[in-house]
């Protein structure tokens, strides 16, 4: 199995889309030798992760390999015990340009205790722009554009609690896009998302990449996003086991330690329906 | 009914009721959003220690309660932010310690009999003094300015704290501000509703309002309107029936919650019917084997999410065609 994925040492990205700008501008994300633990259990044991401007990097690995913790370390919600952490060339502690980052957390089914509309949730993505000032016309227009991009403008006044998994994911992505970020960070954007929404997400992401945004994606498997990905970083037990071109035709299933647990709630009926209709 | 306005104490009680009716739900909506609905109850327990200190040193119990509540709320927020599994134990220590300490201090003080403590526990319309009223007005104005003025920021941290951090807003400061605001609200409300029922006025109007609302802003506005209504009506009823104001206000609020819950389901159904452009109410997919008969069970899933079923295998190759309910109907015929 280890022959499927070359166990090379971390290499510079061979397939970077924008080699010129990559040399000039500082990396959007730069984690060096990052060590972190959760409740005393070491989760990251010295991770190197670089995302250059305009680059699309997929973070792969089995459940529990540290993918989500790596992303949380990047946005600063899991503190590092050791290592350096820079965003757009600035040390994390001095980083202030949060409007350059759009974050899409892993979708949870837990809803808040009070109803909220799609528009209200997406509007929170505009906070870096209007800050303490009132929400103005241009903020509202930005929210409309982001909702339109994910095909949810017609549901803007609906409650988020009434959305399907895929629609909810599209709302979270609109929330991240509303400030036109230079770096998109997405944790399992395709998990539990129906096919129509997956396609909309892939299209949205392609437009963002064409616009020049860098993307850091945590993925369970490459799936429909595969053509967009410049580089894959594979984690294994809190260490980087591969950093280079995405493994071809290799999904999560071939990764070391894959346990064949599927987060897609819809899988059953996806597989069953064609037979039922045949 | 109108003659009660001739009494100074009733005028003060009614003004205080309006302030309480605004502030308690205005803060409560954030606590409910964050599933911390009972935080106000905890602060109420801790406030008792402040009241006890006020009795003991013969200073204003309200200001002492403000100090103790703010300290208690900050401790609660720090425990919450740590996310420790034993956090609830720490909170239990704080709540019961605060209550026990309060009763102990009151009994040690020379000044107060049990009747006086009673009015802090259950609320009383007779005890809002002119100086109390000015304190309540100042604190209430601060609470309103924060909860309405910072609505978008506070909504963001209560809705998704991790995302809020990535927007660069000062999440930790805002969390502490919200906790302190909740603490101040408890002391604003304690003269009218009483410490034991203060949390009800933070939670019940919000719970009632959200039976009928879809947005956060509308929920907050409706909860404030309900809060004012029940607080004023409760104080007036308390004067008429000679009962403590706190229980009167809370039972009214719960009655409104019950009515709103009862009419919520029919309203939602009508709303859904108005927006029924997403597909027919009953499946129209026909299974060939049944020769056009109406299908039951599994196939219904196919109409609800037509995207998944039929397009699955063509997708990864060249991008899925847009989902279309007609497609599954056509395939079946």
PDB file of C-alpha atoms in Angstrom, chain A residues 72 75 77 98 101 103 105 111-117 120-121 123-125 127-128 130-132 135 155 157-159 164 175 194-196 199 266 269-274 276-277, chain B residues 29 32-33 35 150 152-153 155-156 159-160 162-163 165-169 206 210 213-217 219 278 285 298 301-302 305 307-310 312-313 315 319-320 322-323 331:
ATOM      1  CA  UNK A  72      -7.582  25.088  13.477  1.00  0.00           C
ATOM      2  CA  UNK A  75      -6.720  30.042  12.018  1.00  0.00           C
ATOM      3  CA  UNK A  77      -8.116  28.435  17.476  1.00  0.00           C
ATOM      4  CA  UNK A  98      -8.363  38.976   8.763  1.00  0.00           C
ATOM      5  CA  UNK A 101      -9.088  35.073   4.994  1.00  0.00           C
ATOM      6  CA  UNK A 103     -13.010  30.320   6.655  1.00  0.00           C
ATOM      7  CA  UNK A 105     -15.674  25.334   9.211  1.00  0.00           C
ATOM      8  CA  UNK A 111     -28.177  24.768  15.359  1.00  0.00           C
ATOM      9  CA  UNK A 112     -28.249  27.833  17.536  1.00  0.00           C
ATOM     10  CA  UNK A 113     -31.010  28.290  20.075  1.00  0.00           C
ATOM     11  CA  UNK A 114     -32.571  31.207  18.195  1.00  0.00           C
ATOM     12  CA  UNK A 115     -33.666  31.204  14.553  1.00  0.00           C
ATOM     13  CA  UNK A 116     -31.483  33.067  12.071  1.00  0.00           C
ATOM     14  CA  UNK A 117     -31.942  33.700   8.368  1.00  0.00           C
ATOM     15  CA  UNK A 120     -28.060  37.083   8.747  1.00  0.00           C
ATOM     16  CA  UNK A 121     -25.547  34.248   8.824  1.00  0.00           C
ATOM     17  CA  UNK A 123     -23.741  38.934   6.796  1.00  0.00           C
ATOM     18  CA  UNK A 124     -21.412  37.976   9.663  1.00  0.00           C
ATOM     19  CA  UNK A 125     -18.777  37.334   7.003  1.00  0.00           C
ATOM     20  CA  UNK A 127     -17.721  42.053   9.827  1.00  0.00           C
ATOM     21  CA  UNK A 128     -14.066  42.640   8.865  1.00  0.00           C
ATOM     22  CA  UNK A 130     -17.838  47.293   8.326  1.00  0.00           C
ATOM     23  CA  UNK A 131     -16.536  46.588  11.844  1.00  0.00           C
ATOM     24  CA  UNK A 132     -18.311  48.927  14.245  1.00  0.00           C
ATOM     25  CA  UNK A 135     -24.133  47.733   7.792  1.00  0.00           C
ATOM     26  CA  UNK A 155     -33.472  31.515   0.021  1.00  0.00           C
ATOM     27  CA  UNK A 157     -34.810  35.223   4.029  1.00  0.00           C
ATOM     28  CA  UNK A 158     -35.327  31.570   4.947  1.00  0.00           C
ATOM     29  CA  UNK A 159     -34.241  30.191   8.276  1.00  0.00           C
ATOM     30  CA  UNK A 164     -30.572  20.633   3.696  1.00  0.00           C
ATOM     31  CA  UNK A 175     -20.289  33.623   4.345  1.00  0.00           C
ATOM     32  CA  UNK A 194     -25.759  16.198  -2.191  1.00  0.00           C
ATOM     33  CA  UNK A 195     -24.489  16.031  -5.753  1.00  0.00           C
ATOM     34  CA  UNK A 196     -26.159  19.214  -6.988  1.00  0.00           C
ATOM     35  CA  UNK A 199     -21.296  20.737  -8.303  1.00  0.00           C
ATOM     36  CA  UNK A 266     -27.001  10.219   1.855  1.00  0.00           C
ATOM     37  CA  UNK A 269     -30.006   6.301  -1.026  1.00  0.00           C
ATOM     38  CA  UNK A 270     -27.492   7.535  -3.564  1.00  0.00           C
ATOM     39  CA  UNK A 271     -26.556   3.968  -4.230  1.00  0.00           C
ATOM     40  CA  UNK A 272     -30.034   2.558  -3.954  1.00  0.00           C
ATOM     41  CA  UNK A 273     -32.067   4.994  -5.966  1.00  0.00           C
ATOM     42  CA  UNK A 274     -30.721   4.186  -9.420  1.00  0.00           C
ATOM     43  CA  UNK A 276     -35.019   1.470  -7.668  1.00  0.00           C
ATOM     44  CA  UNK A 277     -35.678   3.500 -10.757  1.00  0.00           C
TER      45      UNK A 277
ATOM     46  CA  UNK B  29     -31.602  36.368  23.131  1.00  0.00           C
ATOM     47  CA  UNK B  32     -30.420  31.461  24.325  1.00  0.00           C
ATOM     48  CA  UNK B  33     -28.634  31.572  20.962  1.00  0.00           C
ATOM     49  CA  UNK B  35     -27.533  27.613  24.592  1.00  0.00           C
ATOM     50  CA  UNK B 150     -23.324  45.575  18.964  1.00  0.00           C
ATOM     51  CA  UNK B 152     -24.056  42.035  14.603  1.00  0.00           C
ATOM     52  CA  UNK B 153     -20.879  41.414  16.588  1.00  0.00           C
ATOM     53  CA  UNK B 155     -24.731  37.611  17.030  1.00  0.00           C
ATOM     54  CA  UNK B 156     -21.548  36.513  15.272  1.00  0.00           C
ATOM     55  CA  UNK B 159     -23.729  31.972  16.282  1.00  0.00           C
ATOM     56  CA  UNK B 160     -20.269  30.607  15.426  1.00  0.00           C
ATOM     57  CA  UNK B 162     -14.712  30.065  15.702  1.00  0.00           C
ATOM     58  CA  UNK B 163     -15.789  31.811  12.524  1.00  0.00           C
ATOM     59  CA  UNK B 165     -12.504  34.795  15.483  1.00  0.00           C
ATOM     60  CA  UNK B 166     -11.425  34.515  11.841  1.00  0.00           C
ATOM     61  CA  UNK B 167     -13.248  37.755  11.015  1.00  0.00           C
ATOM     62  CA  UNK B 168     -10.785  39.491  13.330  1.00  0.00           C
ATOM     63  CA  UNK B 169     -13.356  40.867  15.790  1.00  0.00           C
ATOM     64  CA  UNK B 206     -37.261  34.880  23.582  1.00  0.00           C
ATOM     65  CA  UNK B 210     -39.130  32.526  18.230  1.00  0.00           C
ATOM     66  CA  UNK B 213     -40.099  34.434  13.861  1.00  0.00           C
ATOM     67  CA  UNK B 214     -37.497  33.298  11.368  1.00  0.00           C
ATOM     68  CA  UNK B 215     -34.735  35.861  11.828  1.00  0.00           C
ATOM     69  CA  UNK B 216     -32.562  36.742  14.785  1.00  0.00           C
ATOM     70  CA  UNK B 217     -33.275  40.470  14.547  1.00  0.00           C
ATOM     71  CA  UNK B 219     -36.750  37.493  17.422  1.00  0.00           C
ATOM     72  CA  UNK B 278     -40.100  23.802  -4.610  1.00  0.00           C
ATOM     73  CA  UNK B 285     -42.757   9.778  -9.285  1.00  0.00           C
ATOM     74  CA  UNK B 298     -38.396   4.703  -0.358  1.00  0.00           C
ATOM     75  CA  UNK B 301     -36.668  10.168  -1.132  1.00  0.00           C
ATOM     76  CA  UNK B 302     -35.909  10.268  -4.804  1.00  0.00           C
ATOM     77  CA  UNK B 305     -33.488  14.961  -3.424  1.00  0.00           C
ATOM     78  CA  UNK B 307     -30.007  15.531  -7.393  1.00  0.00           C
ATOM     79  CA  UNK B 308     -28.449  12.471  -5.874  1.00  0.00           C
ATOM     80  CA  UNK B 309     -30.207   9.526  -7.369  1.00  0.00           C
ATOM     81  CA  UNK B 310     -30.129   9.613 -11.097  1.00  0.00           C
ATOM     82  CA  UNK B 312     -24.620   9.953  -9.524  1.00  0.00           C
ATOM     83  CA  UNK B 313     -22.530   8.083 -12.012  1.00  0.00           C
ATOM     84  CA  UNK B 315     -21.046  13.341 -12.354  1.00  0.00           C
ATOM     85  CA  UNK B 319     -19.795  17.565 -14.116  1.00  0.00           C
ATOM     86  CA  UNK B 320     -23.314  16.808 -13.058  1.00  0.00           C
ATOM     87  CA  UNK B 322     -28.389  20.554 -12.853  1.00  0.00           C
ATOM     88  CA  UNK B 323     -30.799  18.748 -10.630  1.00  0.00           C
ATOM     89  CA  UNK B 331     -37.047   8.544 -16.328  1.00  0.00           C
TER      90      UNK B 331
END
